[in-house]
Amino acid sequence: MADIKYYLIRGRRLGKTQEDGYYLYDNGQWIVDERNVILDHLMGFDPGDDSFYGFGNAEIMDEMEEITEEQAIAFMNRDM
């Protein structure tokens, strides 16, 4: 079984990582995170800072928390 991690972004957006990539939960389905929302939060990428220091921003990293599968399922059920 693949190692899947679930994330809650800004308390209102669900995401996950698994072997084959990053996904966001949108309109009842998992879609590929083409805009790198999850990876940007994991790395603390600040799009407003175009210097080398645009990475590692703790405030951006803190906008996303890892949650359990049970919490993710509850979020999806609430969203229905």
Backbone as a chain_set.jsonl record, in Angstrom:
{"seq": "MADIKYYLIRGRRLGKTQEDGYYLYDNGQWIVDERNVILDHLMGFDPGDDSFYGFGNAEIMDEMEEITEEQAIAFMNRDM", "coords": {"N": [[0.839, -1.182, 0.0], [0.469, 2.23, -0.785], [2.252, 5.006, 0.579], [0.459, 7.516, 1.857], [-0.049, 10.912, 2.489], [-2.034, 13.279, 4.118], [-3.206, 16.639, 3.941], [-4.328, 19.697, 5.397], [-5.017, 22.76, 4.177], [-4.755, 26.04, 5.067], [-6.918, 25.591, 6.676], [-9.124, 24.997, 5.14], [-8.814, 23.763, 2.67], [-8.265, 20.67, 1.151], [-5.59, 18.43, 0.7], [-3.326, 15.993, -0.721], [-0.46, 13.819, -0.704], [1.097, 11.309, -2.578], [2.641, 8.352, -3.907], [2.723, 8.909, -6.718], [2.435, 11.676, -6.968], [1.092, 14.99, -6.242], [-2.048, 16.051, -4.96], [-5.186, 17.799, -5.001], [-8.273, 18.174, -3.323], [-11.24, 18.71, -4.896], [-14.441, 19.771, -5.658], [-15.576, 17.241, -5.023], [-13.748, 15.395, -5.997], [-10.396, 14.102, -6.547], [-7.866, 16.061, -7.841], [-5.025, 16.695, -9.937], [-2.403, 18.545, -8.539], [-1.603, 20.986, -10.159], [-0.693, 23.573, -9.891], [1.16, 23.538, -7.917], [0.499, 23.919, -5.197], [0.615, 22.425, -2.79], [3.346, 21.579, -2.642], [4.608, 24.088, -2.658], [3.752, 25.064, -0.177], [4.909, 23.155, 1.522], [7.591, 23.739, 1.138], [7.655, 26.321, 1.919], [7.367, 28.429, 0.113], [7.307, 31.731, -0.942], [5.52, 33.562, -3.065], [5.641, 36.295, -3.407], [8.186, 37.09, -2.864], [10.898, 37.414, -4.68], [13.523, 36.743, -4.367], [16.346, 34.635, -3.407], [15.641, 34.06, -0.872], [12.976, 33.565, -0.873], [12.113, 31.083, -0.243], [11.378, 28.788, 2.436], [9.758, 30.19, 4.151], [8.315, 30.466, 7.158], [5.735, 31.229, 7.961], [4.12, 30.652, 5.75], [4.541, 27.916, 5.563], [3.315, 27.152, 7.923], [0.664, 27.458, 7.293], [-0.328, 25.109, 6.435], [-1.28, 21.923, 7.559], [-0.475, 18.597, 8.517], [-2.78, 15.968, 8.42], [-4.814, 13.219, 9.664], [-5.908, 10.219, 7.924], [-8.511, 9.646, 8.64], [-9.435, 12.168, 9.469], [-9.284, 13.479, 7.024], [-11.203, 12.07, 5.54], [-13.491, 12.741, 6.992], [-13.55, 15.482, 6.436], [-13.996, 15.393, 3.658], [-16.536, 14.199, 3.631], [-18.006, 16.161, 4.904], [-17.918, 18.077, 2.984], [-19.662, 17.283, 1.049]], "CA": [[0.0, 0.0, 0.0], [1.249, 3.453, -0.931], [2.299, 5.935, 1.704], [-0.304, 8.714, 1.52], [-0.137, 11.92, 3.54], [-3.112, 14.23, 3.881], [-2.941, 17.968, 4.467], [-5.372, 20.705, 5.392], [-4.359, 24.011, 3.837], [-5.498, 27.205, 5.568], [-8.117, 25.133, 7.361], [-10.287, 24.877, 4.258], [-8.521, 23.058, 1.414], [-7.699, 19.359, 1.413], [-4.613, 17.968, -0.265], [-2.635, 14.753, -0.361], [0.691, 13.383, -1.478], [1.271, 9.867, -2.671], [3.758, 7.95, -4.759], [2.741, 9.481, -8.059], [2.309, 13.12, -7.042], [0.348, 15.83, -5.305], [-3.442, 16.186, -5.383], [-6.085, 18.633, -4.223], [-9.658, 17.712, -3.355], [-12.037, 19.801, -5.445], [-15.739, 19.352, -6.202], [-15.826, 15.824, -4.818], [-12.771, 14.499, -6.63], [-8.982, 14.442, -6.431], [-7.288, 16.561, -9.08], [-3.579, 16.905, -9.863], [-2.017, 19.873, -8.058], [-0.784, 21.541, -11.237], [-0.155, 24.881, -9.492], [2.146, 23.276, -6.853], [0.035, 24.493, -3.938], [1.124, 21.631, -1.671], [4.807, 21.657, -2.604], [4.965, 25.452, -2.259], [3.56, 25.176, 1.268], [5.911, 22.323, 2.18], [8.887, 24.404, 1.034], [7.541, 27.69, 2.406], [7.62, 29.334, -1.002], [6.575, 32.996, -0.917], [5.546, 34.083, -4.438], [5.899, 37.731, -3.385], [9.613, 37.324, -2.616], [11.584, 36.821, -5.833], [14.922, 36.478, -4.064], [16.648, 33.287, -2.924], [15.002, 33.91, 0.429], [11.56, 33.308, -1.075], [11.833, 29.735, 0.263], [11.581, 28.606, 3.862], [8.924, 31.117, 4.9], [7.621, 29.685, 8.185], [4.312, 31.569, 7.982], [3.469, 29.895, 4.678], [4.603, 26.506, 5.956], [2.344, 26.959, 9.001], [-0.694, 27.497, 6.755], [-0.706, 23.749, 6.073], [-1.01, 20.944, 8.611], [-0.71, 17.211, 8.166], [-3.912, 15.405, 9.149], [-4.963, 11.775, 9.496], [-6.84, 9.786, 6.89], [-9.856, 9.784, 9.199], [-9.781, 13.584, 9.4], [-9.495, 13.798, 5.609], [-12.499, 11.497, 5.159], [-14.513, 13.584, 7.624], [-13.582, 16.73, 5.665], [-14.646, 15.104, 2.384], [-17.96, 13.956, 3.899], [-18.588, 17.46, 5.223], [-17.928, 18.855, 1.751], [-20.656, 16.736, 0.126]], "C": [[0.886, 1.25, 0.0], [1.177, 4.305, 0.327], [1.622, 7.232, 1.273], [-0.326, 9.633, 2.736], [-1.218, 12.913, 3.141], [-2.78, 15.55, 4.562], [-4.202, 18.822, 4.423], [-4.667, 22.05, 5.241], [-5.274, 25.17, 4.218], [-6.838, 26.812, 6.192], [-9.318, 24.912, 6.47], [-10.048, 24.129, 2.943], [-7.78, 21.768, 1.72], [-6.732, 18.979, 0.298], [-4.012, 16.654, 0.19], [-1.419, 14.57, -1.244], [0.696, 11.865, -1.464], [2.358, 9.607, -3.69], [3.848, 8.707, -6.075], [2.479, 10.984, -8.117], [1.49, 13.764, -5.949], [-1.046, 16.069, -5.86], [-4.199, 17.102, -4.442], [-7.498, 18.083, -4.379], [-10.527, 18.889, -3.782], [-13.31, 19.245, -6.068], [-15.939, 17.844, -6.15], [-14.857, 14.872, -5.482], [-11.352, 15.005, -6.412], [-8.47, 14.878, -7.791], [-5.786, 16.79, -8.868], [-3.308, 18.359, -9.458], [-1.059, 20.497, -9.062], [-0.143, 22.877, -10.869], [0.838, 24.76, -8.329], [1.777, 23.893, -5.506], [0.657, 23.75, -2.751], [2.639, 21.77, -1.554], [5.275, 23.052, -2.176], [4.809, 25.629, -0.752], [4.593, 24.337, 2.029], [7.276, 23.004, 2.21], [8.854, 25.835, 1.563], [7.812, 28.721, 1.332], [6.701, 30.548, -0.917], [6.635, 33.595, -2.317], [5.818, 35.587, -4.508], [7.36, 38.086, -3.158], [10.399, 36.635, -3.722], [13.081, 36.59, -5.596], [15.107, 35.009, -3.66], [15.909, 33.004, -1.624], [13.494, 33.717, 0.324], [11.152, 31.915, -0.624], [12.07, 29.694, 1.765], [10.777, 29.564, 4.72], [8.049, 30.325, 5.878], [6.13, 29.989, 8.241], [3.547, 30.78, 6.921], [3.454, 28.406, 5.024], [3.558, 26.199, 7.027], [0.897, 27.016, 8.527], [-1.217, 26.099, 6.432], [-0.337, 22.809, 7.206], [-1.296, 19.538, 8.084], [-1.836, 16.683, 9.046], [-3.987, 13.904, 8.884], [-5.923, 11.465, 8.351], [-8.28, 9.948, 7.376], [-10.321, 11.241, 9.155], [-10.061, 14.007, 7.96], [-10.853, 13.278, 5.141], [-13.633, 12.329, 5.746], [-14.654, 14.902, 6.864], [-14.305, 16.506, 4.346], [-16.146, 14.891, 2.578], [-18.676, 15.26, 4.219], [-18.797, 18.281, 3.96], [-19.019, 18.408, 0.785], [-21.965, 17.467, 0.216]], "O": [[1.905, 1.313, 0.688], [0.172, 4.317, 1.038], [2.142, 7.961, 0.429], [-0.583, 9.199, 3.858], [-1.307, 13.331, 1.986], [-2.155, 15.576, 5.622], [-5.033, 18.683, 3.526], [-3.834, 22.427, 6.065], [-6.41, 25.266, 3.755], [-7.774, 27.611, 6.227], [-10.418, 24.665, 6.964], [-10.991, 23.892, 2.188], [-6.792, 21.765, 2.454], [-7.012, 19.177, -0.884], [-4.168, 16.25, 1.342], [-1.346, 15.082, -2.361], [0.344, 11.229, -0.47], [2.926, 10.536, -4.264], [4.936, 9.101, -6.494], [2.315, 11.527, -9.209], [1.231, 13.183, -4.895], [-1.223, 16.264, -7.063], [-3.903, 17.178, -3.249], [-7.867, 17.586, -5.443], [-10.552, 19.929, -3.124], [-13.256, 18.349, -6.911], [-16.412, 17.239, -7.112], [-15.108, 13.668, -5.532], [-11.135, 16.183, -6.13], [-8.618, 14.158, -8.778], [-5.342, 17.047, -7.749], [-3.925, 19.283, -9.987], [0.151, 20.532, -8.838], [0.852, 23.27, -11.478], [1.307, 25.775, -7.812], [2.652, 24.338, -4.763], [1.165, 24.375, -1.82], [3.152, 22.052, -0.472], [6.234, 23.177, -1.414], [5.643, 26.273, -0.115], [5.096, 24.768, 3.067], [8.027, 22.868, 3.176], [9.892, 26.492, 1.651], [8.412, 29.763, 1.597], [5.48, 30.416, -0.83], [7.686, 34.089, -2.726], [6.189, 36.097, -5.566], [7.735, 39.255, -3.249], [10.553, 35.414, -3.709], [13.817, 36.275, -6.532], [14.143, 34.247, -3.584], [15.593, 31.855, -1.313], [12.805, 33.708, 1.344], [9.963, 31.594, -0.622], [12.864, 30.468, 2.3], [11.081, 29.735, 5.901], [7.146, 29.6, 5.46], [5.335, 29.098, 8.537], [2.445, 30.296, 7.179], [2.457, 27.722, 4.795], [2.981, 25.112, 7.04], [-0.01, 26.659, 9.279], [-2.409, 25.923, 6.184], [0.765, 22.876, 7.751], [-2.23, 19.323, 7.312], [-1.855, 16.913, 10.255], [-3.312, 13.385, 7.995], [-6.652, 12.336, 7.877], [-9.159, 10.342, 6.61], [-11.479, 11.512, 8.836], [-10.969, 14.799, 7.706], [-11.571, 13.975, 4.423], [-14.627, 12.592, 5.068], [-15.77, 15.384, 6.671], [-15.133, 17.324, 3.947], [-16.944, 15.359, 1.766], [-19.833, 15.441, 3.84], [-19.73, 19.079, 3.871], [-19.274, 19.092, -0.206], [-22.91, 17.129, -0.497]]}, "num_chains": 1, "name": "protein.A"}
